[in-house]
Coordinates of C-alpha atoms in Angstrom, one line a residue:
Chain A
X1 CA 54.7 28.6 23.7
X2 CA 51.3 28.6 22.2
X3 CA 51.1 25.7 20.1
X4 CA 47.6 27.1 18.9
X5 CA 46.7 27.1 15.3
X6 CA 48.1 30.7 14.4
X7 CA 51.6 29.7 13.9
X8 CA 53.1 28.1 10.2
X9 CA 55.4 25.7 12.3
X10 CA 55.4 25.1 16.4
X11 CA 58.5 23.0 17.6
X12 CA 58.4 21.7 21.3
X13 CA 61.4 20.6 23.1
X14 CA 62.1 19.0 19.7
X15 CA 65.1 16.3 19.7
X16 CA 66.6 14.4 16.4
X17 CA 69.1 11.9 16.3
X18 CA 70.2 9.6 13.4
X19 CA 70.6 6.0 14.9
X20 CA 72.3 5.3 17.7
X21 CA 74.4 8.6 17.2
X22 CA 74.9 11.4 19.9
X23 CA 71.4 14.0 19.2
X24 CA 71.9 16.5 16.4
X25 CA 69.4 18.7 17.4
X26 CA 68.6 19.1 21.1
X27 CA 65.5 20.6 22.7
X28 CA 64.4 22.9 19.9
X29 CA 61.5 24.7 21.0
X30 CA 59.9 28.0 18.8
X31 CA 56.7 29.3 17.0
X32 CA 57.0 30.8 13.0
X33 CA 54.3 33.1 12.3
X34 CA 52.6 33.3 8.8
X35 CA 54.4 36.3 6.8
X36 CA 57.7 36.4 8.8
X37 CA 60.8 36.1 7.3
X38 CA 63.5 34.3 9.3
X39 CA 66.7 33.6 9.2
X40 CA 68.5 30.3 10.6
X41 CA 72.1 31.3 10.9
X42 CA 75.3 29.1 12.6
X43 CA 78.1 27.6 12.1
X44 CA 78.4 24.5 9.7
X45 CA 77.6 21.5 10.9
X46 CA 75.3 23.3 13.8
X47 CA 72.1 21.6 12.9
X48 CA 70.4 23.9 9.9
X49 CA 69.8 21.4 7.9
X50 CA 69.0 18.9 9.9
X51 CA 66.4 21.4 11.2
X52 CA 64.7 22.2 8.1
X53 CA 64.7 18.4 7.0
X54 CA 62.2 18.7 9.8
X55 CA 60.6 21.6 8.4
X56 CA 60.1 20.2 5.3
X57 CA 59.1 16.8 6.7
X58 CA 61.9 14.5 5.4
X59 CA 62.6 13.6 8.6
X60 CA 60.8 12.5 11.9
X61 CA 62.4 13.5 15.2
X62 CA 63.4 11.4 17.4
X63 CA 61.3 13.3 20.4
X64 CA 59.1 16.3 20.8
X65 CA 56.0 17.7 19.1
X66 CA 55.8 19.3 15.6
X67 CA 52.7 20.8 14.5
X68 CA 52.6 22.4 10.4
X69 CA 49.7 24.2 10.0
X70 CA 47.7 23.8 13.2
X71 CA 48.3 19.8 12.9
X72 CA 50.7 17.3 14.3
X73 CA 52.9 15.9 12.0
X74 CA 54.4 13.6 14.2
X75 CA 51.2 11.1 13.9
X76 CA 49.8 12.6 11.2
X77 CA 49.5 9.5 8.6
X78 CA 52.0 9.2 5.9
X79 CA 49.5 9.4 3.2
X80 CA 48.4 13.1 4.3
X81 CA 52.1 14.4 4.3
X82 CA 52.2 15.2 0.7
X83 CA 48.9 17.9 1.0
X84 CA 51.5 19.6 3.6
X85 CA 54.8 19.4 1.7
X86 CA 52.3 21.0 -1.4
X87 CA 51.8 24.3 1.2
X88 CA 55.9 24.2 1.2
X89 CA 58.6 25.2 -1.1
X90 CA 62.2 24.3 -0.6
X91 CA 65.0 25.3 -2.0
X92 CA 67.6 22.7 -1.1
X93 CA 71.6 23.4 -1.0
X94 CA 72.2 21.7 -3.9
X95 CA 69.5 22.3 -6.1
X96 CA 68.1 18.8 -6.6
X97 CA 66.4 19.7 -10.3
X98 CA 65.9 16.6 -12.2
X99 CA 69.1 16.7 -14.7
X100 CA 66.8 15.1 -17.3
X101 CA 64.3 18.0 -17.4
X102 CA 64.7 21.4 -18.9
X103 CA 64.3 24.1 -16.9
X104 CA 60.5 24.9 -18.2
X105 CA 59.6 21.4 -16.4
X106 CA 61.8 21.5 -13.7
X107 CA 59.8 24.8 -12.6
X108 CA 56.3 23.3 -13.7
X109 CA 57.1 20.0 -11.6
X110 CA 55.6 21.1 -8.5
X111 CA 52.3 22.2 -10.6
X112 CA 52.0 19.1 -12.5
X113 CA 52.5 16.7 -9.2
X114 CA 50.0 19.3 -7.6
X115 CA 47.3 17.9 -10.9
X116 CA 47.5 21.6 -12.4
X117 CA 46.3 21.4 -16.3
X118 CA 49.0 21.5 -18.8
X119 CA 47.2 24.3 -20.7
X120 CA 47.2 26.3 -17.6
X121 CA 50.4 26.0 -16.5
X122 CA 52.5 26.9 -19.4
X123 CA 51.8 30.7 -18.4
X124 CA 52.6 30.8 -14.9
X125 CA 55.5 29.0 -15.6
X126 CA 57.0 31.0 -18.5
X127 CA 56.0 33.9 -16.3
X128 CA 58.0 32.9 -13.5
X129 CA 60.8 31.7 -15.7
X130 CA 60.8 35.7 -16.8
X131 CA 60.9 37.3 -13.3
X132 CA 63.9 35.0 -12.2
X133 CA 65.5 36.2 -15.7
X134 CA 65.6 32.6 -17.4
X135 CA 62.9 32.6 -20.1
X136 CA 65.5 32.4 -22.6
X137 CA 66.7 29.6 -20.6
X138 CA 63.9 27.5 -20.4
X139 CA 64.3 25.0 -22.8
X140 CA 67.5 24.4 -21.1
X141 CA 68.6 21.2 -18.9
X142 CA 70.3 21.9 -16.0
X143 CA 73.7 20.8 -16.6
X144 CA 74.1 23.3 -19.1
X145 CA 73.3 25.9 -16.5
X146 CA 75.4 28.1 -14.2
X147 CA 75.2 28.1 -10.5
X148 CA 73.1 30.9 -10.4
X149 CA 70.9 30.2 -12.8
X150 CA 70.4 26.7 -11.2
X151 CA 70.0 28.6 -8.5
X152 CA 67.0 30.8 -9.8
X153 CA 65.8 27.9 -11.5
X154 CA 65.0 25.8 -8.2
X155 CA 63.4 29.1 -6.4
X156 CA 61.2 29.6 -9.1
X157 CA 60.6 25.7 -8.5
X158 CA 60.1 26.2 -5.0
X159 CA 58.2 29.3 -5.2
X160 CA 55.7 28.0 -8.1
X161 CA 52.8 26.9 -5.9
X162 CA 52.3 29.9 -4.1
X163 CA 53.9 27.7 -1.1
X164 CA 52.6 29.0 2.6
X165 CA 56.0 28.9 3.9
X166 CA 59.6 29.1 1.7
X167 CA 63.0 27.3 3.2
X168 CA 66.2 27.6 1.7
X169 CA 69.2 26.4 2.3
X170 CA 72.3 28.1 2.0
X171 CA 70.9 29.4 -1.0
X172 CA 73.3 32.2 -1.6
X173 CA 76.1 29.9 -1.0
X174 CA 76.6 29.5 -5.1
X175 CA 76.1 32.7 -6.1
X176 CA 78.3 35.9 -6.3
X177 CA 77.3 39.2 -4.0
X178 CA 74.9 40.9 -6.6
X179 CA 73.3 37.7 -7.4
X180 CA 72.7 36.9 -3.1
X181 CA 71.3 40.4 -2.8
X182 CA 68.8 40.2 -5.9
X183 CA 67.7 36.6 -4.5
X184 CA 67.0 38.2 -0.6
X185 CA 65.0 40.8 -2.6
X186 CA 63.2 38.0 -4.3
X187 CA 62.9 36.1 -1.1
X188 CA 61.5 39.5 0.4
X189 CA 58.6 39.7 -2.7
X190 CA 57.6 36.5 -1.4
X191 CA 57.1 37.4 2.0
X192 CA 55.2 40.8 1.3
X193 CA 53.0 38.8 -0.2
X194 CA 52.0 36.6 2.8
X195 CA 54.7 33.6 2.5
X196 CA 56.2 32.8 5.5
X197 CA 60.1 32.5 4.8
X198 CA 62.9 30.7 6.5
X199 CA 66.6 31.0 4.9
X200 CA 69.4 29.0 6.3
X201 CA 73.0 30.5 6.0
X202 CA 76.0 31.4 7.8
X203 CA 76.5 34.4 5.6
X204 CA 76.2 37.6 8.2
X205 CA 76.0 40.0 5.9
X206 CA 72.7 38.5 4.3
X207 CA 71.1 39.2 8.0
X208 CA 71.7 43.1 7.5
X209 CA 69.8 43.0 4.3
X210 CA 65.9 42.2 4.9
X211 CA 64.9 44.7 8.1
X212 CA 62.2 43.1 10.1
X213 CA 63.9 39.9 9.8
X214 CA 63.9 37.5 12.7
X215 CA 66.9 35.2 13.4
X216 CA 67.4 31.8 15.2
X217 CA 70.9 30.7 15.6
X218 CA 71.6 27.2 16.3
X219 CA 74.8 26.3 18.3
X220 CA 75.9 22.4 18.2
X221 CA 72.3 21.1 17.9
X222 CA 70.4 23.8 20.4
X223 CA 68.5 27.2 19.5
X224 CA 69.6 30.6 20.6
X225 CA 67.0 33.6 20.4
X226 CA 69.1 36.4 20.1
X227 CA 66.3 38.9 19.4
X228 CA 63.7 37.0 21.5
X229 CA 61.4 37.4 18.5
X230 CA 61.0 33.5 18.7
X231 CA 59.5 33.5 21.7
X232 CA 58.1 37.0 21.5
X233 CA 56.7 37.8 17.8
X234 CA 56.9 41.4 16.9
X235 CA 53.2 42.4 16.3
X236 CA 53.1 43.0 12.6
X237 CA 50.6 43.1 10.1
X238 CA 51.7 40.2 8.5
X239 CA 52.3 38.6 11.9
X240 CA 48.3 38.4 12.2
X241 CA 47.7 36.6 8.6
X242 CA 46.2 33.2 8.7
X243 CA 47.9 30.6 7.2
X244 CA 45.8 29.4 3.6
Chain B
X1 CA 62.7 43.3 -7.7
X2 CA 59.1 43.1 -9.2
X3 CA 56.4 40.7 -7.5
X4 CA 56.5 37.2 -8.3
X5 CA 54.0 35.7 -11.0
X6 CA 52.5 33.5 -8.2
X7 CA 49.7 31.2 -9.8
X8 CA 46.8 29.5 -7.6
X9 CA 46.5 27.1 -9.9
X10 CA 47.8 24.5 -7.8
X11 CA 45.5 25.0 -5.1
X12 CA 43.1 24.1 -7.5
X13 CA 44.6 21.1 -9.4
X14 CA 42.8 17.9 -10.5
X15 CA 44.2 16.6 -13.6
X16 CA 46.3 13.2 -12.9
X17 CA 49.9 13.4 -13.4
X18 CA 49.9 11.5 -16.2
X19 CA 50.9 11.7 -20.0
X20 CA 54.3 11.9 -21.8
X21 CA 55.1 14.8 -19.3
X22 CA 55.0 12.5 -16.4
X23 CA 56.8 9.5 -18.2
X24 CA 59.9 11.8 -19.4
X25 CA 60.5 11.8 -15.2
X26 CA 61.5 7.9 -15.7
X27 CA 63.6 8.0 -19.0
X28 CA 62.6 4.3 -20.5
X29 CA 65.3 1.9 -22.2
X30 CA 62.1 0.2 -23.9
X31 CA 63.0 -2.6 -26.1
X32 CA 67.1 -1.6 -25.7
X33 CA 66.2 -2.7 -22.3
X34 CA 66.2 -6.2 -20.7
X35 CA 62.3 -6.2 -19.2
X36 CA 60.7 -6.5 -22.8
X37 CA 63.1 -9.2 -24.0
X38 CA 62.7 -11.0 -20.4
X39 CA 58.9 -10.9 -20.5
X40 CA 58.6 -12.2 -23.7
X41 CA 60.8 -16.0 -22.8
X42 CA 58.8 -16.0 -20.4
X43 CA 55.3 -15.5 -21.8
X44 CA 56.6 -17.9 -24.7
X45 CA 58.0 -20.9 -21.9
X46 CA 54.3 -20.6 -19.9
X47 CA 52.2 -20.5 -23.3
X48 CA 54.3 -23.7 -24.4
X49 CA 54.2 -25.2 -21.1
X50 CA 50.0 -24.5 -20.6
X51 CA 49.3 -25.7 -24.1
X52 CA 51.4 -28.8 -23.1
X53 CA 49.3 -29.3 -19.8
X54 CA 46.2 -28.4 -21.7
X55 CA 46.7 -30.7 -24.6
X56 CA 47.7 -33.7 -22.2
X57 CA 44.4 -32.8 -20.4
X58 CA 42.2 -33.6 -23.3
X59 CA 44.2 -36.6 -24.0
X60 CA 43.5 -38.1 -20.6
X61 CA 39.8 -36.8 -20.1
X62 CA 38.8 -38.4 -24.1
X63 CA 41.0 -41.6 -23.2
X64 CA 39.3 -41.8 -19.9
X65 CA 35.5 -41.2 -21.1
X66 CA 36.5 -43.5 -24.2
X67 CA 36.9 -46.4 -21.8
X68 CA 34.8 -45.5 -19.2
X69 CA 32.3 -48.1 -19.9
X70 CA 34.6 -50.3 -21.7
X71 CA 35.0 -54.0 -20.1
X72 CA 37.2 -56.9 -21.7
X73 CA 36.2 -60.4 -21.0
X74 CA 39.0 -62.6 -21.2
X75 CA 38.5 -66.7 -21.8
X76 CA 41.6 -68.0 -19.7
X77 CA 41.1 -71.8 -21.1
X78 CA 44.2 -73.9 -23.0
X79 CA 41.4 -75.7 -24.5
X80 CA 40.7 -73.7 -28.0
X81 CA 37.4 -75.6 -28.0
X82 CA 36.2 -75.2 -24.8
X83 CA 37.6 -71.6 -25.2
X84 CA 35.5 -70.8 -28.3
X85 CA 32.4 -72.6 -26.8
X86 CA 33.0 -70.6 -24.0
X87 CA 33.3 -67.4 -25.7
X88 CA 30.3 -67.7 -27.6
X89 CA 28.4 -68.8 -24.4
X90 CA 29.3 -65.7 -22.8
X91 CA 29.1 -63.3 -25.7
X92 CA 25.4 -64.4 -25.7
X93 CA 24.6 -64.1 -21.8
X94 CA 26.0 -60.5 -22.5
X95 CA 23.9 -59.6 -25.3
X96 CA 21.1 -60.2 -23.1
X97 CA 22.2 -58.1 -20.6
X98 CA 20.7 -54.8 -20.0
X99 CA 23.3 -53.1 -18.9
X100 CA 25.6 -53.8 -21.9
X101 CA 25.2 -51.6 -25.3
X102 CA 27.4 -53.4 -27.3
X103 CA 29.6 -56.4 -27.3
X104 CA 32.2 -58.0 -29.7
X105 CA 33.6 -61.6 -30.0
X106 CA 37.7 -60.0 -30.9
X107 CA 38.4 -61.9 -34.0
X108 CA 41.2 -64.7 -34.1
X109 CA 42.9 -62.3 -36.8
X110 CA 42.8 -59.1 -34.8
X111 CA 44.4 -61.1 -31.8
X112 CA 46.9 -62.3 -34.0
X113 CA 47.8 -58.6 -34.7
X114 CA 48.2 -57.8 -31.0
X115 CA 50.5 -60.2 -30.2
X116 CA 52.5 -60.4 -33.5
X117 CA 54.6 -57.4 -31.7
X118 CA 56.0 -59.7 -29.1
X119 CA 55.0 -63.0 -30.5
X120 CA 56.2 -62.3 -34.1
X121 CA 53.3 -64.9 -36.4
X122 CA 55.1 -67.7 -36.0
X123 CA 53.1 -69.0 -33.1
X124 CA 49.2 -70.4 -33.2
X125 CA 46.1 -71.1 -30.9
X126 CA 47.7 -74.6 -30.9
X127 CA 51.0 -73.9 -29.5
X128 CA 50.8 -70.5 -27.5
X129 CA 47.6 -70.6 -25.9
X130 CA 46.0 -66.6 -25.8
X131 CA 42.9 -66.0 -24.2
X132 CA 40.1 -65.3 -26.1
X133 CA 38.5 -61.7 -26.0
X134 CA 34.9 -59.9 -25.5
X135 CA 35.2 -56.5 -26.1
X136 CA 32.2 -54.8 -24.1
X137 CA 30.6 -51.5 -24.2
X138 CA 28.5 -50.9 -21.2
X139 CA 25.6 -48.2 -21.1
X140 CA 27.2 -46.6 -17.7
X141 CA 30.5 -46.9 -16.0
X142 CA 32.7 -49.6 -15.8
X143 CA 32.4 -49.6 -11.4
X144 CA 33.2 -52.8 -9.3
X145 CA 29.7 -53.0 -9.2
X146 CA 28.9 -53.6 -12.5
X147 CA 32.2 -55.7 -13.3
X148 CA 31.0 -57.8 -10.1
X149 CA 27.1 -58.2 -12.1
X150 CA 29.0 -59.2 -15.1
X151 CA 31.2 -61.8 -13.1
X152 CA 28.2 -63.2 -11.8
X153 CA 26.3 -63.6 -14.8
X154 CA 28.9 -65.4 -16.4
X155 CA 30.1 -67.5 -14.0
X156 CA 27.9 -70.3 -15.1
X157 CA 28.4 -70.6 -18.9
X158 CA 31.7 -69.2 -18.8
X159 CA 33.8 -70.1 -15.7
X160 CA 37.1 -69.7 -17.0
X161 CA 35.7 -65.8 -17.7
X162 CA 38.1 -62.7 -16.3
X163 CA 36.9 -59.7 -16.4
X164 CA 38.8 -56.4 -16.3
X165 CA 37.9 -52.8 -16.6
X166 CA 39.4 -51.5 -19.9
X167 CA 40.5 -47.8 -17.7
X168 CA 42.0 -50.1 -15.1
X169 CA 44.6 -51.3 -17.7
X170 CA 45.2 -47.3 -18.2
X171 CA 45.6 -46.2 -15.1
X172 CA 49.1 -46.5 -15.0
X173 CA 49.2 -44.3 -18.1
X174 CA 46.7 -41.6 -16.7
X175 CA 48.8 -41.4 -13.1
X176 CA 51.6 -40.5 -15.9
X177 CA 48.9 -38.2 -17.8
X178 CA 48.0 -36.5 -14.5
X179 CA 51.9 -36.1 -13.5
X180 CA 52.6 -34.5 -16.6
X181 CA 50.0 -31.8 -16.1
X182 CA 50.9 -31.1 -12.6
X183 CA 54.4 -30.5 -14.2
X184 CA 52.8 -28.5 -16.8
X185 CA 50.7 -26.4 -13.4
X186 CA 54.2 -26.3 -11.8
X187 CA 56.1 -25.0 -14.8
X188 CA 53.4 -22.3 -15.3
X189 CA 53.5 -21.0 -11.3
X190 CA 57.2 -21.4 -11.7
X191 CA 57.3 -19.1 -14.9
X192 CA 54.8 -16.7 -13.3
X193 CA 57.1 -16.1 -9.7
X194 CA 60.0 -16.2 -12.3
X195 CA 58.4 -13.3 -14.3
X196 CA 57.4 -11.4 -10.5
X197 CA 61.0 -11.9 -9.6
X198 CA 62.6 -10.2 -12.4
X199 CA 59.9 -7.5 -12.8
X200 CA 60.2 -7.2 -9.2
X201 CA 64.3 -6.6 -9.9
X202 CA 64.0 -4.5 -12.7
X203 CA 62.2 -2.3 -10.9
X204 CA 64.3 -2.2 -8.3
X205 CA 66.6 -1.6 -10.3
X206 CA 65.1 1.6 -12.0
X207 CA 64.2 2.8 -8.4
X208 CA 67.7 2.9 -7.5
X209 CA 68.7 4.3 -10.9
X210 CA 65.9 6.9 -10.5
X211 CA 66.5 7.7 -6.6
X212 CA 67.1 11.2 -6.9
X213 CA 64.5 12.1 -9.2
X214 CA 62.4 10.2 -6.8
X215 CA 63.4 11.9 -3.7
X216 CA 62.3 15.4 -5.4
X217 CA 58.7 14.2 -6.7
X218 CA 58.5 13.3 -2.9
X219 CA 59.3 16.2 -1.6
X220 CA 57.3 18.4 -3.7
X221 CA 54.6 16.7 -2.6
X222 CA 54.5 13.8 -4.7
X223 CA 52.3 10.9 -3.3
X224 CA 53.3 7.2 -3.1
X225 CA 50.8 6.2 -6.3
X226 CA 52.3 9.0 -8.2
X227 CA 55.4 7.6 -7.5
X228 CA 54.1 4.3 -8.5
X229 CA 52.1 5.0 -11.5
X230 CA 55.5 6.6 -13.3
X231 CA 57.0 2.9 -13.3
X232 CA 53.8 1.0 -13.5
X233 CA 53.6 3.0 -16.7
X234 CA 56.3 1.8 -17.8
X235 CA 56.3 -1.5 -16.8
X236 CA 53.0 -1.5 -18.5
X237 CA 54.2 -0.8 -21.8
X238 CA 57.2 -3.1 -21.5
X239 CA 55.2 -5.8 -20.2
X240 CA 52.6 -5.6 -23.6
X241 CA 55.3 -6.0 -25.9
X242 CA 57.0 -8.8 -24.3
X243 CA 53.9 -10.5 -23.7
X244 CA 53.1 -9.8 -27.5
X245 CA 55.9 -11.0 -28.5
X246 CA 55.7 -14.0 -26.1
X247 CA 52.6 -15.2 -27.1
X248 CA 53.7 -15.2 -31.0
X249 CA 56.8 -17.4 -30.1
X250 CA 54.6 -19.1 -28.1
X251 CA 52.2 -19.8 -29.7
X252 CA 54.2 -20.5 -33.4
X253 CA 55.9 -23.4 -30.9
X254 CA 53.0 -25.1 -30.1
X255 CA 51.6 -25.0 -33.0
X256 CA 54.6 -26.5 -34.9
X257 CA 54.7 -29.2 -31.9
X258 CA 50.9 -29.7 -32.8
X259 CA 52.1 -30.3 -36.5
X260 CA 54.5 -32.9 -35.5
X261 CA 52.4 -34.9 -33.5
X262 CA 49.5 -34.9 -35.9
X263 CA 52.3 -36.3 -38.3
X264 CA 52.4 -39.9 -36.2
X265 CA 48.7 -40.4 -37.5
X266 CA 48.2 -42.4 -33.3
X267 CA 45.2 -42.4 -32.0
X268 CA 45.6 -41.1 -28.7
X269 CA 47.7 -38.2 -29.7
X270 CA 45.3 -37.2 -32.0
X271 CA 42.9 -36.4 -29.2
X272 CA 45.6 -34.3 -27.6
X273 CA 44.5 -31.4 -29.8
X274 CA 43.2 -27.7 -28.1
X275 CA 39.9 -26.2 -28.1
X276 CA 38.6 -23.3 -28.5
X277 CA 38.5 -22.4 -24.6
X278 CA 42.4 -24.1 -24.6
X279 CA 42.9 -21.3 -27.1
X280 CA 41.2 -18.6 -25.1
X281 CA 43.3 -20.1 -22.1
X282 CA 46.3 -19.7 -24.0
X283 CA 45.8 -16.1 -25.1
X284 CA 45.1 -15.1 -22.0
X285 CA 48.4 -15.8 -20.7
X286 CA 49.8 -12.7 -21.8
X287 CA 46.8 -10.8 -20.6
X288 CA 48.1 -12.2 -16.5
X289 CA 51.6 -11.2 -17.4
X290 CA 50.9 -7.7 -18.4
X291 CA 48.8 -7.5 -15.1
X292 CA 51.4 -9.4 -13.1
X293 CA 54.2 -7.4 -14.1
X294 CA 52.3 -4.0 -13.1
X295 CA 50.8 -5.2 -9.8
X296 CA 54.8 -6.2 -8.8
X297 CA 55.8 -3.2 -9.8
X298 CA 53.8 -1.3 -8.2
X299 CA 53.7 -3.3 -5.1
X300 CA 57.6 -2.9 -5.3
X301 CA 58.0 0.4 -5.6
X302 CA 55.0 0.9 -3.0
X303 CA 57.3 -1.2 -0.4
X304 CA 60.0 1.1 -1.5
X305 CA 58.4 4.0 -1.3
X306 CA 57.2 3.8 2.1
X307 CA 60.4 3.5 3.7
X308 CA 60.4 7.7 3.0
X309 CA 58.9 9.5 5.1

């Protein structure tokens, strides 16, 4: 492993426990490249979440190195965590949108955290509202919402600030079969256009619908590389992009 | 699926999160809430409680400067004769004295009227022997020093003279004076950690209540002063009105407890009035809570904060 400053994430004989407990995730060692798509597949209860809580920085391991963007994140000081978790959007398992909100400001949250202008973010937003098919839903909160428009509304959430890299969680697991496939085609835009994207799921099928996909499959807290790609990128065009 | 509307605009962000969009994260109770309500006893109790201390403050300092140069020269002779002779002997040495600006034989009739309280006026010069009295002013302080000069200059024509600092007589009264304001101090600290405390619980309080909403402000990115500025916002707000509405109650008490003491027409509690720096004091008190109540806030929620990664 490199560990240089081409890769979106490097992990290195990464370890997490919680506690005193037994370790969760157990020598997890791999490179993302900027524009891949990959997905995280296992069982339940293997360690997905647990290993994009570290992708997303919610959690510190408990040993190894973790660089984001060409730094360490491991030492990096607190205050300088939030410019990284800016270059990253997430879209958790359950959603997390702020019940009080509508979905307009749900969306917009990243972009007013982020210091964007109201007047200049009432575009994007309502523009993004439209390509996940919820402008006429915009004005509403989120427990008046289905599970697939929740859904769509914390992708468009996540997806907002043009983040450098994407992780979802199971984030088919609410939705019926059309809806999954239309969200892997969104999650597909996304990564044409330079995002590097990692999806969590145990859903097989998913894996046969974005070609070019790369897959790491945890088992009981350590990394298989089924297609090598981890350890050997495929050279791609997008595989050369710099992170922004 | 056509490409996503993906805006830049964040990359380029600078505006604060601030404004009604940034408040509706933290749904407020306002005035339906406790904090307002809270603030305001206490701004009220520590503007009652500082006009107290200031008020007995004046009282001792204008009692204290009032007697600072007074002496009393008592004639301690049964004799009434020798006890007037006396009296006038020594009222003239003092007059001659540079160091005295004034000084008064005490009429028989004003003595009378001192004692009448405990002697009722049944009693004489003949059969209850009272000293007689030379009220002094002197042109400094009353020091051992200058109550020692004044010994010595009448020891000759007046040797039955005792001579007492008018403040000593007091100072039992100002150690009471002084206690009182250090209550007053105490009460005023106590009221302020009082008001920390339950700022520092309500907002606690609204952390927990607001958790999740918290969690995702973090994790989008959010940094630990936008976190805190949301409740220091509100906090801020909360802690004007209460301290508005403190300092009215406040301040409507102490003036009504100003009224009732100017009603006893005595001179000591007259001096016991504010001035104009009292009331500057006074309306500052409000001013600390407002800023009090933020800074624990945002100290509270910084503490809080910080235990995220």
């Amino acid at each position: 492993m490199s560990g240089g400053d081409g890769e979106v994430a490097f992990f290195d004989n990464v370890g997490l426990r919680y506690g005193t407990g037994k370790e969760i995730l157990t020598d997890i060692s791999f490179s993302l490249w900027p524009g891949s798509f990959y997905f995280l597949t296992g069982a339940s209860g293997a360690g997905k979440t647990s290993l994009l809580k570290l992708l997303y920085l919610a959690q510190r391991p408990s040993r190894g190195i973790i660089r984001m963007f060409g730094s360490d994140v491991i030492t990096l000081p607190r205050s300088r965590l939030p410019g990284f978790r800016r270059r990253l959007g997430v879209v958790f398992q359950d959603f997390r949108l702020v019940d009080h909100l509508s979905a307009f400001d749900n969306v917009a949250l990243p972009l007013r955290i982020a210091g964007v202008d109201e007047s200049e973010l009432v575009q994007p937003v309502s523009d993004m509202l439209e390509w996940v098919g919820l402008a006429h839903r915009a004005e509403a909160r989120p427990e008046t919402l289905s599970g697939g428009e929740k859904q769509r509304v914390a992708i468009a959430r996540a997806v907002i600030g043009r983040p450098d890299m994407l992780l979802a969680d199971e984030p088919t697991g609410n939705v019926d079969p059309d809806m999954a496939l239309k969200l892997m085609r969104l999650f597909e835009s996304l990564n044409r256009l330079g995002t590097t994207v990692i999806v969590a799921t145990h859903d097989v099928h998913l894996l046969q619908n974005v070609r070019s996909s790369m897959i790491m499959r945890l088992d009981k807290g350590r990394l298989a590389d089924p297609t090598g790609a981890l350890r050997y990128p495929p050279r791609s065009p997008a595989a050369g992009k710099t992170p922004r | 699926m056509s490409q996503p509307p993906l805006s830049d605009a964040a990359r380029a962000g600078h505006s604060p999160f601030a404004g009604e969009k940034a408040r509706a994260l933290i749904p407020q109770a306002r005035l339906a809430g406790p904090m307002p309500w809270v603030l305001a006893i206490m701004v009220a109790l520590t503007v009652l409680a500082a006009g107290a201390g200031l008020s007995l403050g004046n009282l001792a300092g204008d009692a204290r400067s009032e007697l600072s140069g007074g002496v009393t020269v008592q004639i301690l002779d049964a004799d009434p004769r020798s006890r007037a002779e006396q009296a006038q002997a020594a009222q003239a040495v003092l007059q001659g004295m540079d160091m005295v600006a004034q000084s008064r034989i005490v009429p028989q009739e004003e003595l009378d009227r001192l004692i009448e309280p405990w002697l009722g006026n049944a009693g004489d010069a003949e059969t209850v022997p009272v000293p007689a009295l030379i009220d002094v002013r002197l042109g400094g302080k009353a020091t051992p020093q200058a109550i020692e000069a004044l010994a010595d200059a009448l020891a000759g024509t007046a040797p039955d003279a005792r001579i007492d600092a008018q403040s000593s007589w007091l100072q039992p009264v100002f150690s009471a004076l002084r206690s009182l304001q250090y209550l007053a101090l105490a009460l005023v600290l106590l009221l302020a950690v009082t008001s920390a405390a339950a700022v520092f619980l309500a907002a606690r309080s609204a952390l927990g209540n607001n958790r999740a909403t918290i969690e995702i402000v973090h994790l989008l990115g959010g940094t630990d002063g936008q976190i805190a500025q949301l409740f220091q916002r509100a906090v801020l707000v909360d802690s004007i009105l209460g301290g508005a509405a403190g300092l009215v109650l406040g301040l409507a008490a102490v003036l009504a407890l100003g009224y009732q003491f100017a009603a006893l027409d005595s001179g000591m509690i007259a001096s016991a009035g504010l001035d104009w720096i009292d009331w500057i004091v006074i309306a500052l008190i409000p001013v600390f809570g407002v800023l009090l109540a933020v800074a624990t806030a945002r100290f509270t929620v910084l503490a809080a904060v910080r235990k995220m990664l």
